[in-house]
Coordinates of C-alpha atoms in Angstrom, one line a residue:
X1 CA -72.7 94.0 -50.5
X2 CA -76.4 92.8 -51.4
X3 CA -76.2 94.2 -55.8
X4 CA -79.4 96.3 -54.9
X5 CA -78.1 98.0 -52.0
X6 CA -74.5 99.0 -53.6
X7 CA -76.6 100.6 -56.5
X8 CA -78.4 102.9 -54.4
X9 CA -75.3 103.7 -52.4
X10 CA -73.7 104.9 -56.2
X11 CA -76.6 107.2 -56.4
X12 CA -75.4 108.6 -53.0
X13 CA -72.6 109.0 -53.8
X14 CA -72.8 110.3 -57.4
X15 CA -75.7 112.5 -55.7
X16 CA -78.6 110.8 -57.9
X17 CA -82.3 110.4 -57.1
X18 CA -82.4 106.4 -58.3
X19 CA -85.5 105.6 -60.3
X20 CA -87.1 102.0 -60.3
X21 CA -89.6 101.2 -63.2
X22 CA -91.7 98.6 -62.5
X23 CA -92.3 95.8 -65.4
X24 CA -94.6 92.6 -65.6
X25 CA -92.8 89.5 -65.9
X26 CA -93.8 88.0 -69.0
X27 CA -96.7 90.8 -70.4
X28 CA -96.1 90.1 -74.4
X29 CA -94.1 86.9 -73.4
X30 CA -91.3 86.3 -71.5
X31 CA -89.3 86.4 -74.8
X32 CA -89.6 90.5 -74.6
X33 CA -88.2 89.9 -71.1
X34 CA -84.5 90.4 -71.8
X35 CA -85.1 93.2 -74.1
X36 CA -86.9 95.5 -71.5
X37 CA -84.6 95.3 -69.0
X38 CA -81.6 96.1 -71.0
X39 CA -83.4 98.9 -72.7
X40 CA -84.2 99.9 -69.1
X41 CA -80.7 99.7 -68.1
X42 CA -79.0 101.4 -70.8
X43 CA -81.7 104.1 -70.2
X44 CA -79.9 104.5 -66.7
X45 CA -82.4 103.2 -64.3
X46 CA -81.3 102.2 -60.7
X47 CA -82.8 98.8 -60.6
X48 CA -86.3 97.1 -61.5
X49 CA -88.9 96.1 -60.4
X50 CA -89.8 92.7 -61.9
X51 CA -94.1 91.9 -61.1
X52 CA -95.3 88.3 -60.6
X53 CA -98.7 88.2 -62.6
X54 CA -101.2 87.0 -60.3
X55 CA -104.9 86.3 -60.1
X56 CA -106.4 88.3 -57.3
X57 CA -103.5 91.7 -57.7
X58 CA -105.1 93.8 -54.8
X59 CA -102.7 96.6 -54.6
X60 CA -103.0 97.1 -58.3
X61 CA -104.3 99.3 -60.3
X62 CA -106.2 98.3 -63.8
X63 CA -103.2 99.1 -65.8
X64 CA -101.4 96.5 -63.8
X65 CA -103.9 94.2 -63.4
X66 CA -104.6 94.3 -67.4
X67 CA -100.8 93.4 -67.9
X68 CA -100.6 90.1 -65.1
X69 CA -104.0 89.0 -67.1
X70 CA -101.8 88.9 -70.6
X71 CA -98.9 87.8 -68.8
X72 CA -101.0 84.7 -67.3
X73 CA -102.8 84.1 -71.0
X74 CA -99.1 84.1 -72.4
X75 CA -99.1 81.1 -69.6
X76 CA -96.4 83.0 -67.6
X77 CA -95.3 80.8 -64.1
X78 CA -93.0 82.5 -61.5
X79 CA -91.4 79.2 -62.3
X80 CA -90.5 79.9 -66.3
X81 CA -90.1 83.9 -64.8
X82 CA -87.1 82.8 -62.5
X83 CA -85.6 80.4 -65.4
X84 CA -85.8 83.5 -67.9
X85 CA -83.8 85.7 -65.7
X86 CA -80.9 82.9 -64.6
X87 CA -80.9 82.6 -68.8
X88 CA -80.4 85.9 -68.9
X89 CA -78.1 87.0 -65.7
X90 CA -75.2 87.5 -67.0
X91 CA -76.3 89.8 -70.0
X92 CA -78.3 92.0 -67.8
X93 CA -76.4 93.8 -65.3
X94 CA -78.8 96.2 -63.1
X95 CA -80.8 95.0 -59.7
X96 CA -83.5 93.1 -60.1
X97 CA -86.5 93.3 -57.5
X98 CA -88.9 90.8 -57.4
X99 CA -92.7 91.9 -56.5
X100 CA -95.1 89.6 -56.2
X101 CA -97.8 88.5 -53.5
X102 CA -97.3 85.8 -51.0
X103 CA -99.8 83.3 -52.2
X104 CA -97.9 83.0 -55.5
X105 CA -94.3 82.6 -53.0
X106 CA -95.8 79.7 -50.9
X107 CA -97.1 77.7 -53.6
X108 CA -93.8 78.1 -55.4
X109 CA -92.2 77.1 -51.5
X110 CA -90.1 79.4 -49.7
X111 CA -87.1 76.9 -49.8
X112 CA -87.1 76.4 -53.7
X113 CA -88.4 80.0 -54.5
X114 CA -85.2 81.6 -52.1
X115 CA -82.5 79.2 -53.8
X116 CA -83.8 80.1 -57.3
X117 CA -83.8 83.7 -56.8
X118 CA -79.7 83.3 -55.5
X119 CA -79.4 81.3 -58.8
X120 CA -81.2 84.1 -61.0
X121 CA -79.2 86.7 -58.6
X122 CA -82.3 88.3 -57.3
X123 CA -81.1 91.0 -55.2
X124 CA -84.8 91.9 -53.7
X125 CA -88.5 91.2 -52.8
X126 CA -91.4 93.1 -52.2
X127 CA -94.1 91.4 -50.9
X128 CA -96.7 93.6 -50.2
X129 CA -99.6 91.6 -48.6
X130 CA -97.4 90.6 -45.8
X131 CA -97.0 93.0 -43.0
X132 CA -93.7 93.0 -40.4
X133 CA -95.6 91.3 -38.3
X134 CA -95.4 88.1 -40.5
X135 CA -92.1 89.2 -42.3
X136 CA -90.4 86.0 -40.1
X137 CA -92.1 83.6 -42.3
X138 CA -89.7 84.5 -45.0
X139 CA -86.8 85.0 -43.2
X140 CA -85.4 82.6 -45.1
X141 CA -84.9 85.0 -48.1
X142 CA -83.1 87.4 -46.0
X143 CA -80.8 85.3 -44.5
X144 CA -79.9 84.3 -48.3
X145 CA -78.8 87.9 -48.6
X146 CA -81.7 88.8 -51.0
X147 CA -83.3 92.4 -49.5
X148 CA -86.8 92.2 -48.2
X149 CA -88.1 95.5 -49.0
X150 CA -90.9 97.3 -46.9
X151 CA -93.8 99.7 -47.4
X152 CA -95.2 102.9 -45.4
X153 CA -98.4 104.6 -46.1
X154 CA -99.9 108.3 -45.8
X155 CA -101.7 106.4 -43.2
X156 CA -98.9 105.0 -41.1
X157 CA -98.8 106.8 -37.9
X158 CA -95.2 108.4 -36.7
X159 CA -95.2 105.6 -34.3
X160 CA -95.8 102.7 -37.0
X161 CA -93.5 104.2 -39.5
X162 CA -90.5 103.7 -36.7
X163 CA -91.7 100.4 -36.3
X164 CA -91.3 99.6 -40.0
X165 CA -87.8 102.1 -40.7
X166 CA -86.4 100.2 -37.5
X167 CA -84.3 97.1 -39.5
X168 CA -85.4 98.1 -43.2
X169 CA -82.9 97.0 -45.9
X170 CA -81.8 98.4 -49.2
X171 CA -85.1 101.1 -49.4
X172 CA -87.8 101.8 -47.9
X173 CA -90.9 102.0 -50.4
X174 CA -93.2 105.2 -49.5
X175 CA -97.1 104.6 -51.4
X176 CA -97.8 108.2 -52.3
X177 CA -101.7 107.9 -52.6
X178 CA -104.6 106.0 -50.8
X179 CA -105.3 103.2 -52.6
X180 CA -104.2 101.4 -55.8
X181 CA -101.8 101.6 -58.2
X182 CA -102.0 103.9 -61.2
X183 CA -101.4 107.1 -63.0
X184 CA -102.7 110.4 -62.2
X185 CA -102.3 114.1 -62.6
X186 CA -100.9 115.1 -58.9
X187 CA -100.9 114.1 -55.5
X188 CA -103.2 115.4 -52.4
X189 CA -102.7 116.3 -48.9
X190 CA -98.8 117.3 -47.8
X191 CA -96.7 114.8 -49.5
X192 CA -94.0 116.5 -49.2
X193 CA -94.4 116.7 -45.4
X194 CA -94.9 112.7 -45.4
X195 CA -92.3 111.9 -47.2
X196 CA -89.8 114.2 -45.3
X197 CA -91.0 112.6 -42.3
X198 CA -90.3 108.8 -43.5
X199 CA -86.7 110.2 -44.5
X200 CA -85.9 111.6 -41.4
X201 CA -87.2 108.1 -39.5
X202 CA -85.4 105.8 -41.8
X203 CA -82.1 104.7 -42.0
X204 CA -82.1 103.5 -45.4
X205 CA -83.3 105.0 -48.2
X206 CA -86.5 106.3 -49.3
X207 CA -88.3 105.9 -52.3
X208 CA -91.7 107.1 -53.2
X209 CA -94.1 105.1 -55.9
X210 CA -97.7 105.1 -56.9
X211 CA -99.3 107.6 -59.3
X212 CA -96.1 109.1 -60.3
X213 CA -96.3 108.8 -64.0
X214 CA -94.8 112.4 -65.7
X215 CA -91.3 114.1 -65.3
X216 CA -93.0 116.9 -63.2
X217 CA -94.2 114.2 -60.5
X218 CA -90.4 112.8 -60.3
X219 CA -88.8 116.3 -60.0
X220 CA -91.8 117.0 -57.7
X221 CA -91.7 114.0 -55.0
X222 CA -87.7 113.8 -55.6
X223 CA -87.4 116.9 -53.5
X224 CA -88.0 115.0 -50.3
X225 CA -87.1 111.6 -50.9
X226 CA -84.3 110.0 -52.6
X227 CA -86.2 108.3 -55.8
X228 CA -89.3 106.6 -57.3
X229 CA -90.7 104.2 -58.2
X230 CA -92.7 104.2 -61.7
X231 CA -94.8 101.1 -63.0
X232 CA -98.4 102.2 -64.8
X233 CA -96.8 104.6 -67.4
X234 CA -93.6 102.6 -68.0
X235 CA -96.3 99.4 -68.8
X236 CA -98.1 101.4 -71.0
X237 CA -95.6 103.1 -72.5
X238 CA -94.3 99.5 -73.5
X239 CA -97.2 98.4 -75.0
X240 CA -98.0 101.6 -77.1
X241 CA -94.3 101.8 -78.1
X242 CA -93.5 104.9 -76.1
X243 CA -90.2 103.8 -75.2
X244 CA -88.6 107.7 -75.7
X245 CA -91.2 108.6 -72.6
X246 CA -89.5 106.2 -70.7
X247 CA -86.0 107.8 -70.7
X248 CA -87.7 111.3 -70.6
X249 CA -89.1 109.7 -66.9
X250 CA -85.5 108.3 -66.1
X251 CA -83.8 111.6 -67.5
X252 CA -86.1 113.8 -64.9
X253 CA -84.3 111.6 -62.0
X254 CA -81.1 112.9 -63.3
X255 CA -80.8 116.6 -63.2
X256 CA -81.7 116.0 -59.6
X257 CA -79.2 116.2 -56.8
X258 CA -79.5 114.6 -53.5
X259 CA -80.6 116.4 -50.3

């Protein structure tokens, strides 16, 4: 079983919400690399979520977009990221998810970039600028057994969101706001009622990210889903030297049980 999706079958089992931080490959140097994700680990996260600095980020928010600029100026390649974590694989135990854009993939090629990520024992991508539509084009990565992960919006209709469920592998990743990444204080509209309806659709599971940056927004969202994703406060909260807000974040995941 793909590493990824056998961690969020634990938290079904254990009756977990799973919580995913989201890091920048390489923000500070790639030498901090190893130490993040083994502080995040022994923290008790699910997995993480490993960014590919890149030029043109358009999902991101400036928090992000701030940390791929000092990752680039460190001189950070998804080359020297992907020899980092095969340096490093058999130290750090948890998931690792890949997210980058698919500019930065194709350069790299799809046939070197899908045997590297075997050899670093990626377990999953998210691309996010390429819709199902054009998923085949990287069928190559989940044919390798690495987990292509896939996003649903407040906008996605009923109708599109079974499109998208329909095949999904190891989670399905539900964007909690309208627009790009980034903190805030709370969430509009009937989130709640969106993300309810992505879990009842899909057949995997269901994690919500963007914005969610406090304890109160992972108890909050957790109701309805099973886990979240959180990458502007965990960034910042590694460059300030935050690190006990971190587990506070990851510890709010725990006291929850699974619906």
């Amino acid at each position: 079983m793909n590493k990824l999706t056998k961690a969020l079958e634990e938290c079904r089992v254990k009756q977990e919400k799973a919580f995913i931080p989201y890091i920048m490959a390489g923000d500070g140097g790639l030498e901090r690399l190893k130490s993040q994700l083994l502080f995040l680990e022994n923290g008790g996260a699910t997995a993480v979520e490993l960014g590919i600095p890149f030029s043109d980020p358009v999902a991101d928010g400036p928090v992000i977009q701030q940390a791929g600029i000092r990752s680039l100026e460190e001189g950070t390649t998804l080359k020297a990221i992907l020899n980092k974590v095969m340096e490093i694989k058999n130290e750090v135990k948890i998931p690792i998810i890949l997210m980058g854009y698919s500019n930065s993939i194709m350069a790299y090629g799809l046939k070197e970039f899908t045997e590297d990520c075997l050899r670093a024992g990626i377990s999953g991508c998210i691309i996010p600028d390429v819709p199902i539509e054009e998923e085949k084009m990287f069928s190559a990565i989940k044919t390798a057994g690495i987990v292509l992960i896939r996003l649903v919006t407040l906008t996605s209709s009923k109708e599109r969101i079974t499109e998208i469920t329909a095949g999904a592998e190891g989670f399905i990743y539900a964007v909690t706001v309208n627009g790009i990444t980034g903190a805030r204080d709370g969430f509009g509209g009937d989130l709640g009622g969106y993300l309810k309806k992505v879990k009842e659709l899909s057949p995997v599971p269901v994690l919500a990210g963007f914005g969610i940056s406090k304890p109160e927004h992972v108890r909050d969202t957790t109701q309805f889903c099973d886990g979240v994703i959180v990458g502007s406060k965990i960034i910042e909260c590694f460059e300030t030297g935050n690190e006990a807000q971190i587990n506070e974040l990851i510890q709010a995941s725990k006291d929850l049980v699974q619906k």
